[in-house]
Coordinates of C-alpha atoms and ligand atoms in Angstrom, one line a residue:
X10 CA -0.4 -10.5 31.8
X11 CA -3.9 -11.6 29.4
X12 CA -2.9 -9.7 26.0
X13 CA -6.2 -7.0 25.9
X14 CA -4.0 -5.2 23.1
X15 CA -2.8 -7.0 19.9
X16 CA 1.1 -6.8 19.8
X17 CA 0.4 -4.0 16.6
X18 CA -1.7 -1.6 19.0
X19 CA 1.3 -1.5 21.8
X20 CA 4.7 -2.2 19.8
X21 CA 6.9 0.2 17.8
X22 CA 7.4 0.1 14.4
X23 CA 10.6 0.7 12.4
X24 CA 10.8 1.5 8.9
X25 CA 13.3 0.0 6.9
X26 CA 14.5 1.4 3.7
X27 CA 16.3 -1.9 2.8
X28 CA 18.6 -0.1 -0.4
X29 CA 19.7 2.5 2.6
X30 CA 20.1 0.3 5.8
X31 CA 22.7 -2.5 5.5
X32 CA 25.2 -3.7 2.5
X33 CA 26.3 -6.8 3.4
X34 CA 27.9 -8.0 0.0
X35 CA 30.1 -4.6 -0.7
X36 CA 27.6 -3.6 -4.4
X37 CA 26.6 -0.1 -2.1
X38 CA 23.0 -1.4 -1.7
X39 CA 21.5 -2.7 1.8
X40 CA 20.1 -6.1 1.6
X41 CA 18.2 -8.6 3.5
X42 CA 21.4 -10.3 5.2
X43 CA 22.4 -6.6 6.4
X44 CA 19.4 -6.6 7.9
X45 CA 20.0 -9.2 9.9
X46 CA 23.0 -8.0 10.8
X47 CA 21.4 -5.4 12.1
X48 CA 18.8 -7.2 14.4
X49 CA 20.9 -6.5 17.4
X50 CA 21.3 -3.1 17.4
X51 CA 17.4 -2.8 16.4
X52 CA 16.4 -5.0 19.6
X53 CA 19.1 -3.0 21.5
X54 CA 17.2 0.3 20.6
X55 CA 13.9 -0.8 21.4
X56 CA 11.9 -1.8 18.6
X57 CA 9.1 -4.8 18.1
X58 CA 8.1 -4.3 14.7
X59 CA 10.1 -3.8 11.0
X60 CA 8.5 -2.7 8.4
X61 CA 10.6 -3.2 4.9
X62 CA 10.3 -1.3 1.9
X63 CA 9.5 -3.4 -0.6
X64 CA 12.4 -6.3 -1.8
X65 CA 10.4 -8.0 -4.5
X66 CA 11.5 -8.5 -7.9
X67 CA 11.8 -5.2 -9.7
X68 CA 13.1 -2.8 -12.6
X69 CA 13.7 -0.3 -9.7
X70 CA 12.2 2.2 -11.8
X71 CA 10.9 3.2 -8.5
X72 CA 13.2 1.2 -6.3
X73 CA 11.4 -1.3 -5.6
X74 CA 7.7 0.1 -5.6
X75 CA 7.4 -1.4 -9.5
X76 CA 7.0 -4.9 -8.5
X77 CA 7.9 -7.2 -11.5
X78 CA 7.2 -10.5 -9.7
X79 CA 4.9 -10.4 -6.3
X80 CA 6.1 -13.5 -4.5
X81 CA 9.7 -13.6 -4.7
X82 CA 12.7 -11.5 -3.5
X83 CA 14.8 -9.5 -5.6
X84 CA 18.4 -10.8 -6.2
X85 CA 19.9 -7.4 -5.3
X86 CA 18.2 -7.6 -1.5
X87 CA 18.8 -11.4 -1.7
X88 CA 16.9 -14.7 -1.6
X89 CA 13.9 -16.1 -0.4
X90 CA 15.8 -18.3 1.8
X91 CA 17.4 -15.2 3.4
X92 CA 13.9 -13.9 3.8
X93 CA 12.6 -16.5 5.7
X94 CA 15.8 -16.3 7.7
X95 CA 15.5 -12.7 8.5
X96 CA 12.0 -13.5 9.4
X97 CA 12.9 -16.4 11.6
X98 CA 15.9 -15.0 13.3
X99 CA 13.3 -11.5 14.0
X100 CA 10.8 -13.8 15.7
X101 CA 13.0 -15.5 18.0
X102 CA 13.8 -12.0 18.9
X103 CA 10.2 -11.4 19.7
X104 CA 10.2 -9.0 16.4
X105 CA 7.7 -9.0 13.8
X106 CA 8.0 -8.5 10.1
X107 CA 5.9 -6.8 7.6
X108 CA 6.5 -6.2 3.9
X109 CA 5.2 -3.5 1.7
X110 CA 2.2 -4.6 -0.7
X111 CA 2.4 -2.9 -3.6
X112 CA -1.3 -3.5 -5.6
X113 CA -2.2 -0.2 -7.2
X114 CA 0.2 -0.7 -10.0
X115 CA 2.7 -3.0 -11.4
X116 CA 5.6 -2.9 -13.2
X117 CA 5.4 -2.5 -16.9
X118 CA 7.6 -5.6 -17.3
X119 CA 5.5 -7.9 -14.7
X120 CA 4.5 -10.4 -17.2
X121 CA 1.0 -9.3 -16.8
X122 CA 1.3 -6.3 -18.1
X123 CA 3.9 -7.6 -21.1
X124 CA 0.7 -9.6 -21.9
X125 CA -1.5 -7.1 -21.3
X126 CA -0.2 -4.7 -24.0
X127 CA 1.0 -7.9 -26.7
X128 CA -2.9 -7.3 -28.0
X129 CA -5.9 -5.7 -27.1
X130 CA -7.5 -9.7 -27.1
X131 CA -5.4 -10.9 -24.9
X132 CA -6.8 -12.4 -21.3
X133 CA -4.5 -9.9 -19.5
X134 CA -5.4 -6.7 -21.7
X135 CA -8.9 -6.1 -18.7
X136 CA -6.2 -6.2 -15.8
X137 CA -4.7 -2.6 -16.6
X138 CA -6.6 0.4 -17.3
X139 CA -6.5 1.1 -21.2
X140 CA -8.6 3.3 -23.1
X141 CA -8.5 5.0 -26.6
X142 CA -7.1 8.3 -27.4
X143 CA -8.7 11.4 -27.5
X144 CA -10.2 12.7 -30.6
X145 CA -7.1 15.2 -30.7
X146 CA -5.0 11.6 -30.3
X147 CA -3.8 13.2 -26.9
X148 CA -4.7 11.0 -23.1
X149 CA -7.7 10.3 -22.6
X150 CA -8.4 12.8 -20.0
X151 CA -6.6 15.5 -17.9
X152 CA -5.0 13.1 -14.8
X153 CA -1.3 14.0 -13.7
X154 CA 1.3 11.4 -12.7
X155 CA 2.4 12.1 -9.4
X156 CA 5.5 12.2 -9.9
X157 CA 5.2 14.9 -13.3
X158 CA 3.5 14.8 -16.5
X159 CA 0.7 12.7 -17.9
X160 CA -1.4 10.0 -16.1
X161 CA -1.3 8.3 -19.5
X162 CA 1.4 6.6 -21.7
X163 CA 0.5 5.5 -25.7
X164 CA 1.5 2.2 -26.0
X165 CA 2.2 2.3 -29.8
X166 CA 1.6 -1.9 -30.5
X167 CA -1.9 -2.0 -29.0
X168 CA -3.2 2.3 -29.8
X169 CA -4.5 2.8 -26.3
X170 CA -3.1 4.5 -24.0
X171 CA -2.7 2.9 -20.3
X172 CA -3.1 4.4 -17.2
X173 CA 0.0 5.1 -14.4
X174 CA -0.8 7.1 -11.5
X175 CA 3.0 7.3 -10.8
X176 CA 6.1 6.3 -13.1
X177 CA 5.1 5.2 -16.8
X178 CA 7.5 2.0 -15.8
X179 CA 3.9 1.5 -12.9
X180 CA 1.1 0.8 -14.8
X181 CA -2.1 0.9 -12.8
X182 CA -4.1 -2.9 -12.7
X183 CA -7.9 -2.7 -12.8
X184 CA -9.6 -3.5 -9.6
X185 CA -12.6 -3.6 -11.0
X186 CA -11.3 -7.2 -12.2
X187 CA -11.9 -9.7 -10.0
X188 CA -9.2 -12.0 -11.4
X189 CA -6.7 -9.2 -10.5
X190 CA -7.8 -9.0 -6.8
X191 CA -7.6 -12.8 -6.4
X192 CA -4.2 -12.5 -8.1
X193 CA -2.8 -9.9 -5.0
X194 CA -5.2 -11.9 -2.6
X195 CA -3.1 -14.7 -3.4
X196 CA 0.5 -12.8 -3.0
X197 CA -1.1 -11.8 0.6
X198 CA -1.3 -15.4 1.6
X199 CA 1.9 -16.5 -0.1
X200 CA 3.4 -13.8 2.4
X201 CA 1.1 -14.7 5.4
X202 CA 2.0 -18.5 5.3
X203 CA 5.8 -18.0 5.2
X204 CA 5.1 -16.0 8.5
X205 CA 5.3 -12.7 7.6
X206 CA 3.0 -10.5 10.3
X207 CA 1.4 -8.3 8.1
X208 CA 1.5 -5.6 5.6
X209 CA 2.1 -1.8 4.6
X210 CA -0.3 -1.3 1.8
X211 CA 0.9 1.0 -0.6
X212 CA -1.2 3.7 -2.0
X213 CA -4.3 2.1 -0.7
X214 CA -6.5 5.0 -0.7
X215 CA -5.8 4.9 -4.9
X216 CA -6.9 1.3 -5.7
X217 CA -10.2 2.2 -7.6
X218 CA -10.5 5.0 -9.7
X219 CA -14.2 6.9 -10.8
X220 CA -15.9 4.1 -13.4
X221 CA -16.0 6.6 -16.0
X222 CA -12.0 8.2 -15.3
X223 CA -13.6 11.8 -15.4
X224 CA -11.2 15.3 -15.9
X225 CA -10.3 16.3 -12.4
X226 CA -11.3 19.6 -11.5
X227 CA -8.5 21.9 -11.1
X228 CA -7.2 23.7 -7.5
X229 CA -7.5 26.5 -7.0
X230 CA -5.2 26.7 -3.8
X231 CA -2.6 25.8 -6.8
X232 CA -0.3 28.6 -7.6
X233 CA 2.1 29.0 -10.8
X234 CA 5.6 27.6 -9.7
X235 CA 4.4 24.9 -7.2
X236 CA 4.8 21.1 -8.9
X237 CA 2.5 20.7 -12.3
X238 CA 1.1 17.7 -10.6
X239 CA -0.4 19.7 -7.9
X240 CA -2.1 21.6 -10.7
X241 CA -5.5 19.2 -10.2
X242 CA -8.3 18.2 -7.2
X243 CA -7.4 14.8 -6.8
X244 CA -11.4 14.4 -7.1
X245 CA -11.8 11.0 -9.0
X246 CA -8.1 9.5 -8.9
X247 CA -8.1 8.4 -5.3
X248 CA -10.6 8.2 -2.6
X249 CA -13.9 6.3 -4.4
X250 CA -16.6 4.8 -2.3
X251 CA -15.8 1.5 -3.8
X252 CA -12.2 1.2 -2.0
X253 CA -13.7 0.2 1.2
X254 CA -15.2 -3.4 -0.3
X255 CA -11.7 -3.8 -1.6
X256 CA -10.1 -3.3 1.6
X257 CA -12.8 -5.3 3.5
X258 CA -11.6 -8.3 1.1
X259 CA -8.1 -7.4 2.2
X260 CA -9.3 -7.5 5.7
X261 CA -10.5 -10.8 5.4
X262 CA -7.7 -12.4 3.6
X263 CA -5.5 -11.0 6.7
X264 CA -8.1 -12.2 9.2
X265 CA -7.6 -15.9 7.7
X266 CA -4.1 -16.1 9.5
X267 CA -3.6 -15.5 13.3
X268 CA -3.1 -12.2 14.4
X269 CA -2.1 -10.2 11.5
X270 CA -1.9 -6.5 10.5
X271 CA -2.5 -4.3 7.9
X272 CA -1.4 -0.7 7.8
X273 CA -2.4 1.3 4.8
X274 CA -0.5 4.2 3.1
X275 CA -3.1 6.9 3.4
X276 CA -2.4 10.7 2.9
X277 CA -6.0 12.3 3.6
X278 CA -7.0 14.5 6.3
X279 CA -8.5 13.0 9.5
X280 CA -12.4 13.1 8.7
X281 CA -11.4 11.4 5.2
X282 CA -8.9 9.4 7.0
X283 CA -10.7 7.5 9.5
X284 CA -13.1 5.8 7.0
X285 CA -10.4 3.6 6.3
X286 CA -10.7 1.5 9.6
X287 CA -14.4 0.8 7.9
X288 CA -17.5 0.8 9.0
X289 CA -17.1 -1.8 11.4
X290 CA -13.3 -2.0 11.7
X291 CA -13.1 -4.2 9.3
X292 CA -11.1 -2.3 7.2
X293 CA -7.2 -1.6 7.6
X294 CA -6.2 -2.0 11.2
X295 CA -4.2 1.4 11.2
X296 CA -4.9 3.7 8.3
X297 CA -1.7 5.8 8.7
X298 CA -1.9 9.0 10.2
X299 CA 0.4 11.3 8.4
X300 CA -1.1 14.6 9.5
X301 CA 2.1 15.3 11.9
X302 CA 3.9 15.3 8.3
X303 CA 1.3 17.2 6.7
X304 CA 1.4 20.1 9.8
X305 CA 1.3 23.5 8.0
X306 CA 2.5 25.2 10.9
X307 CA 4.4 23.3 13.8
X308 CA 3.4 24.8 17.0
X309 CA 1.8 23.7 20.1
X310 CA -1.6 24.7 19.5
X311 CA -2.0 23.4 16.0
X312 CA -0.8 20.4 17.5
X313 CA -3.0 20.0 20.2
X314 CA -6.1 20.7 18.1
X315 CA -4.3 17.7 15.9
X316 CA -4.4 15.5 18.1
X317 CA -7.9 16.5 20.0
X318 CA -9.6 16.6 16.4
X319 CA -7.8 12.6 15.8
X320 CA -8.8 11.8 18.5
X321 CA -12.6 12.8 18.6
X322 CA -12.5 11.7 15.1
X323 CA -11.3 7.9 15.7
X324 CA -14.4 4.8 15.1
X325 CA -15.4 3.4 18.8
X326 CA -12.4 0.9 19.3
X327 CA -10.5 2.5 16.6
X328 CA -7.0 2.3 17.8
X329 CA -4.9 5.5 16.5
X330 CA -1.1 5.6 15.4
X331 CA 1.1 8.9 14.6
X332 CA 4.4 8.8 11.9
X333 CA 6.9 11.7 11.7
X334 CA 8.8 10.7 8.2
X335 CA 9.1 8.7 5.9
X336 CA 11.0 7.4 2.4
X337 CA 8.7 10.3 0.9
X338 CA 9.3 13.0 3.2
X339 CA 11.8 15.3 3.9
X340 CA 13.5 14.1 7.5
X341 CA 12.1 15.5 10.7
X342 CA 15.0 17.2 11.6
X343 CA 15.6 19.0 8.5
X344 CA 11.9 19.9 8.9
X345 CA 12.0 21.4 12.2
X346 CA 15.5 21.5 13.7
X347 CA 17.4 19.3 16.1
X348 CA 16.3 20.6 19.3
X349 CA 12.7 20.4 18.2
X350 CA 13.0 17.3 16.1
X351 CA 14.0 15.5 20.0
X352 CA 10.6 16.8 21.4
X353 CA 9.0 15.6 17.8
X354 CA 10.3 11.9 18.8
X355 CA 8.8 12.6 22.3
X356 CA 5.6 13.4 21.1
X357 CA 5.7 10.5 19.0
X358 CA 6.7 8.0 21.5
X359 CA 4.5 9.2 24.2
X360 CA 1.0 10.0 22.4
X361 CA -1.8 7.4 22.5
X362 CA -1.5 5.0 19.5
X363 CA 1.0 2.7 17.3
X364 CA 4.2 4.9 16.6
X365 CA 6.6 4.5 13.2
X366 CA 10.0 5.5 13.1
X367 CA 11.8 6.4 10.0
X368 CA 15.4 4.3 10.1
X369 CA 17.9 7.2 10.8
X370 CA 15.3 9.6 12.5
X371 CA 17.0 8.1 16.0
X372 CA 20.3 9.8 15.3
X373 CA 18.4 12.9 14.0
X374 CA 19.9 12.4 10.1
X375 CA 18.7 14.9 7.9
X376 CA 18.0 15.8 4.1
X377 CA 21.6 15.5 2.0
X378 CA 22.0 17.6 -0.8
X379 CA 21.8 15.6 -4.2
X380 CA 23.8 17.0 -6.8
X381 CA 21.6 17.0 -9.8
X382 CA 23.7 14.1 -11.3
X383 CA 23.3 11.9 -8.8
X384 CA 19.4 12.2 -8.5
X385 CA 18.0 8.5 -9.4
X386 CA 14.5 9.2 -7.5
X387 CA 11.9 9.1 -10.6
X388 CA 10.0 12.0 -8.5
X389 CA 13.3 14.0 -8.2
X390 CA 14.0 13.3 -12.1
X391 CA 10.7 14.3 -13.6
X392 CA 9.9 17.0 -11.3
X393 CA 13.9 18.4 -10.2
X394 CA 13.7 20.0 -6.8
X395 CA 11.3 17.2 -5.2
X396 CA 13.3 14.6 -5.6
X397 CA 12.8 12.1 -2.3
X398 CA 16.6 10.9 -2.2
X399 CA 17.8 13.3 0.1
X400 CA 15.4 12.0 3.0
X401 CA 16.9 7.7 1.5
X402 CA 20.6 8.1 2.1
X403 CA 22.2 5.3 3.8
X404 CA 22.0 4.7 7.2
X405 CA 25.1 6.3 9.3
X406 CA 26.4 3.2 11.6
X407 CA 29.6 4.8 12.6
X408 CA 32.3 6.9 11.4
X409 CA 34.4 4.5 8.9
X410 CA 34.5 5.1 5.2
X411 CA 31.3 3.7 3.9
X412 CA 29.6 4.4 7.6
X413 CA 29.5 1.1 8.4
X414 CA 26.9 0.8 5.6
X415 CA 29.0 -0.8 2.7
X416 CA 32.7 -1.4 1.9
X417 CA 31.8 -0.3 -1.5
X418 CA 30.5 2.6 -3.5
X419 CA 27.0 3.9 -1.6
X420 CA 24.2 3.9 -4.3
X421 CA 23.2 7.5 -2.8
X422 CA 26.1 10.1 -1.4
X423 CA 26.6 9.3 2.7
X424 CA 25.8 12.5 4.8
X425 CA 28.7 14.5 5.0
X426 CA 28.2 14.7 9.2
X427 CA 28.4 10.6 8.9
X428 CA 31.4 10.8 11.0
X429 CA 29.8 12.3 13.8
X430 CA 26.4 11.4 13.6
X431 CA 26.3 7.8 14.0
X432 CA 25.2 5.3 15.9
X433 CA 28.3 4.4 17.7
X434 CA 29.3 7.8 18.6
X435 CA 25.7 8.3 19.7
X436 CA 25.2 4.9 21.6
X437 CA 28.4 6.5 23.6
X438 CA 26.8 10.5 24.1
X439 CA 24.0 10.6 26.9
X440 CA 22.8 13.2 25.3
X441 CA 22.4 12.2 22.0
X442 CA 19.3 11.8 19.8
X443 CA 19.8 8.3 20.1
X444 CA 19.7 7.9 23.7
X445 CA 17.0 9.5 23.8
X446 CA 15.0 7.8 21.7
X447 CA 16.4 4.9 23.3
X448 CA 15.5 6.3 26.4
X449 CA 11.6 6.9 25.5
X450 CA 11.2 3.2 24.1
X451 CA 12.3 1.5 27.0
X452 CA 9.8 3.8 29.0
X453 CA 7.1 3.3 26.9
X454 CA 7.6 -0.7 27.0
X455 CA 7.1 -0.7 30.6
X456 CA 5.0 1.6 31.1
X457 CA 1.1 0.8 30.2
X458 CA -0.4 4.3 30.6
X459 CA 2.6 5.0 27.8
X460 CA 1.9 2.2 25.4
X461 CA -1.5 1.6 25.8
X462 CA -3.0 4.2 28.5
X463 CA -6.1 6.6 27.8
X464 CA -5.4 10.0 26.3
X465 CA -6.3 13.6 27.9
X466 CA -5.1 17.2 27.3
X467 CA -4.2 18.9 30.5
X468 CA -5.0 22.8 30.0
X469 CA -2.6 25.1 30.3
X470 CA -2.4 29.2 30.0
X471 CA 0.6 28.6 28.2
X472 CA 0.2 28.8 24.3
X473 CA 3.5 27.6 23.4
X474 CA 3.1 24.3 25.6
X475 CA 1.4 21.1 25.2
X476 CA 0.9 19.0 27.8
X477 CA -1.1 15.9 28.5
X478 CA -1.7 13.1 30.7
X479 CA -1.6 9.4 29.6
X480 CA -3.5 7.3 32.6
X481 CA -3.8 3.3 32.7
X482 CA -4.9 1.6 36.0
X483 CA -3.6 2.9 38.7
X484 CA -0.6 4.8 36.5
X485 CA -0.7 8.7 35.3
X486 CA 2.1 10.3 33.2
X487 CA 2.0 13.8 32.5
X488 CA 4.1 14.5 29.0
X489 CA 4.6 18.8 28.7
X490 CA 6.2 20.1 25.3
X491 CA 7.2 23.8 25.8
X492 CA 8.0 24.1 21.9
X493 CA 8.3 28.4 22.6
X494 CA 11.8 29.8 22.9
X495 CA 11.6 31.2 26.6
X496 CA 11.4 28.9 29.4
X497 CA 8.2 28.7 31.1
X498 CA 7.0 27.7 35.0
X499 CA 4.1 26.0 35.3
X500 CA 1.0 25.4 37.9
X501 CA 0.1 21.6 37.2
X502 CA -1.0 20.9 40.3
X503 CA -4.5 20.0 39.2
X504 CA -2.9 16.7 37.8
X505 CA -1.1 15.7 41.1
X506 CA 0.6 17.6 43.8
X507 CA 4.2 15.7 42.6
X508 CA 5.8 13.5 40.4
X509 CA 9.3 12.3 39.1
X510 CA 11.2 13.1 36.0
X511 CA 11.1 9.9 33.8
X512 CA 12.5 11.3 30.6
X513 CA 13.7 15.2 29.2
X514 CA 14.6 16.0 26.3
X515 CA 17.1 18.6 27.7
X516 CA 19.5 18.4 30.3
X517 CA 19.0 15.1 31.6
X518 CA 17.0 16.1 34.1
X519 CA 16.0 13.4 37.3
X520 CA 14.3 13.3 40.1
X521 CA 11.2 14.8 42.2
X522 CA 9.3 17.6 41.0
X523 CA 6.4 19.4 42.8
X524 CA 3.7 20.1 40.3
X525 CA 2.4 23.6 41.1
X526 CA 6.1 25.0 39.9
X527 CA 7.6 22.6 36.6
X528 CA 10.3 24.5 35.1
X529 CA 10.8 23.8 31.5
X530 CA 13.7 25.2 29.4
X531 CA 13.0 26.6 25.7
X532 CA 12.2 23.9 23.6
X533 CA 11.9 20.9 25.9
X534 CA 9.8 18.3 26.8
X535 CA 9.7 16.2 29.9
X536 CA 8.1 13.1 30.5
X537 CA 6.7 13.0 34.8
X538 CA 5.5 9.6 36.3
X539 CA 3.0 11.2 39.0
X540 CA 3.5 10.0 42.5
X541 CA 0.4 8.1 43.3
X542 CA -1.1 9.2 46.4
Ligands
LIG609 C1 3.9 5.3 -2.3 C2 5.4 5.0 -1.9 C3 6.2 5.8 -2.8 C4 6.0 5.3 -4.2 C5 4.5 5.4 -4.6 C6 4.2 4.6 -5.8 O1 3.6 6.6 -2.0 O2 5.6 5.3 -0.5 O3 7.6 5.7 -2.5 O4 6.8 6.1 -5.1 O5 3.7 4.9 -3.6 O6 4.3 3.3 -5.5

């Protein structure tokens, strides 16, 4: 078959959290030969793509998003030899890699911010963002950290203060420097040459800030008791015009090598959002779509207009992409439940675009409980009760002390349902989360209208379902979600007069179905290949 999709528009990615995936050297942290170890089981479940948290050189301030040193690999995941290995044994598999790019901010002990700060004459001082006090000797304006507190640290040597956006230990560099966008340029084709397949860009949509770092205005959707941070529009932080030339220099570094991708870390709603595939899609190839995160309400007809309203939104030749969690979010199935997290992974695997699973979303893990001693996430210690640790625990292989994720002491606390939730006692349960998802890759590799097919709601008098028909060639698969608590029977016959049951998330349902009467239980989804005529 002639490739008219790049691999990144028709594969499935997989996010890797490498601290939380595989310890392979018994210290309680994953590392890059655990990953390999794991390559089986991920080509067993499905997956083409894996994306990995970042694994350069770092303080860990952040774990990992402080990068001290952008082209090498942190002792504690491993070497750069074990990199290329993972990367080599992947692509044998037929799997791609991609790293996280971290170029908003640095760590405060990169050496180019430790020069930076040595003087205010120093070549490196115009890299980070520095400016004076305020009369009152306070920051030099009102911006919030994200994760708590002031946007600003004093650095007593020097006088000025210097700008973090996140964790004083991530201090912002200046993109209005050209030396410091050659400087990442050049880490992007470090990467690129050693083979690696692309990128996650983290915090793209932050890289410039207004020229003259006005007060953001404050929200007024804000209410006392919500996180201080929150307290602020986000007006002239994040978001500038400029971003887009940046991104478009991005674009062309990735466009040097064959066949590369770039997927930036984007959390803006969808008229903001699509921008970032620029104005002639040379921008990021897939500006992440986080809006089935962001859901105020989860229901089927706030969904629906989600995905009609992405959809309508997209550029010509745009190609979309949908992400249910995250290392930032709370799990899916804390979110919403079991039962609905399986038709959440149905959605996800059967709407139009690039999907992104969260590692331990297949066996439905959910949010653990951190006691407030054993918080470590900078978020969770500045701001306590967002911490993002819960949603990083370590990945629950099978039902052995340590999970099957380390012989030794786990940096975070395990789940306590470890030793039933696993992968081994789910690889073993049909009905499992995991065979599900399972399930749903393998029907969305082989199927075209699934992983790469054209996208149309099919009405329905229903308002607790949402169903809709995926169509390439000659092939038409109906996907219905009744996300309502009463089973429902339904009149599609304006789709087809019958069809067979590829995939439910209930009862595993098989077999023929005659469209003007589809019975759907409470809370299920079914996947129907319709009979062609
Ligand atoms: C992104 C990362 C998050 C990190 C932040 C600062 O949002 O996903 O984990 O804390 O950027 O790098």
């Amino acid at each position: 078959m002639k490739a008219s999709h790049h691999w990144w528009q028709t594969d499935v990615v997989y996010q890797i959290y490498p601290r939380s995936f595989q310890d392979s050297n018994g210290d309680g942290i994953g590392d890059l030969p655990g990953i390999r170890q794991r390559l089986d089981y991920l080509q067993w479940l499905g997956i083409d793509a894996i994306w990995l948290s970042p694994i350069f050189p770092s303080p860990m301030a952040d774990f990992g998003y402080d990068v001290a040193n952008y082209v090498d690999v942190d002792p504690m995941f491993g070497t750069l030899a074990e990199l290329d290995q993972l990367v080599s044994e992947a692509h044998q598999r037929g799997m791609r890699v991609l790293l996280d790019l971290v170029p908003n901010h640095s760590s405060d002990e990169h050496p180019w911010f430790v020069a930076a700060r040595s003087s205010r004459d120093n070549p490196y001082r115009d890299w980070y963002i520095w400016r004076d006090p305020a009369p009152d000797g306070g920051p030099p304006n009102n911006w919030l950290s994200h994760f708590g507190g002031p946007a600003w640290s004093l650095d007593p040597t020097t006088g000025q203060y210097y700008l973090h956006l996140f964790d004083p230990k991530q201090a912002d560099l200046n993109w209005r420097n050209p030396a410091v966008r050659q400087a990442i340029y050049d880490a992007m084709r470090f990467w690129f040459a050693r083979g690696i397949d692309g990128f996650r860009i983290d915090v793209i949509w932050m890289l410039i800030k207004h020229p003259d770092l006005p007060d953001n205005p404050p929200d007024p959707q804000w209410k006392p008791g919500q996180p201080e941070q929150h307290r602020l529009l986000r007006r002239h932080d994040q978001h500038q015009p400029e971003v887009h030339a940046i991104i478009r220099e991005m674009r062309m570094v990735a466009d040097e090598y064959q066949d590369r991708v770039l997927i930036g870390e984007i959390y803006l709603p969808i008229d903001d959002l699509v921008a970032y595939y620029g104005e002639n899609l040379d921008g990021v190839h897939l500006p992440f779509n986080f809006n089935l995160v962001t859901l105020g309400e989860w229901n089927a007809h706030a969904i629906r207009a989600l995905v009609e309203h992405y959809e309508r939104a997209l550029p010509p030749g745009g190609w979309p992409n949908w992400v249910l969690g995250n290392h930032d979010q709370p799990r899916v199935a804390s979110r919403l439940g079991q039962s609905m997290a399986r038709l959440a992974q149905m959605l996800l695997l059967t709407l139009r675009g690039t999907p992104t699973l969260y590692y331990g979303d297949e066996l439905g893990m959910e949010d653990v409980p951190i006691p407030s001693e054993l918080v470590v996430d900078p978020q969770g210690i500045r701001t306590p009760g967002h911490g993002r640790d819960p949603e990083r625990t370590p990945m629950q292989w099978d039902a052995t002390p340590g999970a099957g994720f380390t012989t030794g002491t786990p940096w975070l606390p395990l789940a306590v349902d470890y030793p039933s939730r696993n992968v081994t006692r789910q690889q073993d349960d049909p009905q499992s989360m995991l065979a599900l998802t399972h399930h749903l890759l393998e029907l969305r590799r082989a199927s075209a209208a699934l992983n790469r097919g054209s996208y149309a709601t099919v009405a329905t008098s229903e308002p607790d379902l949402f169903a809709y028909l995926r169509q390439a060639g000659g092939e038409q698969v109906l996907v219905i979600l009744n996300m309502g608590a009463t089973p429902v029977t339904l009149d599609l016959s304006s789709v087809g007069p019958t069809g067979t049951i590829a995939a439910s998330t209930g009862m595993q349902r098989t077999g023929h179905v005659t469209l003007d009467a589809v019975m759907l239980d409470a809370v299920e989804g079914l996947v129907i290949a319709i009979d062609e005529d």
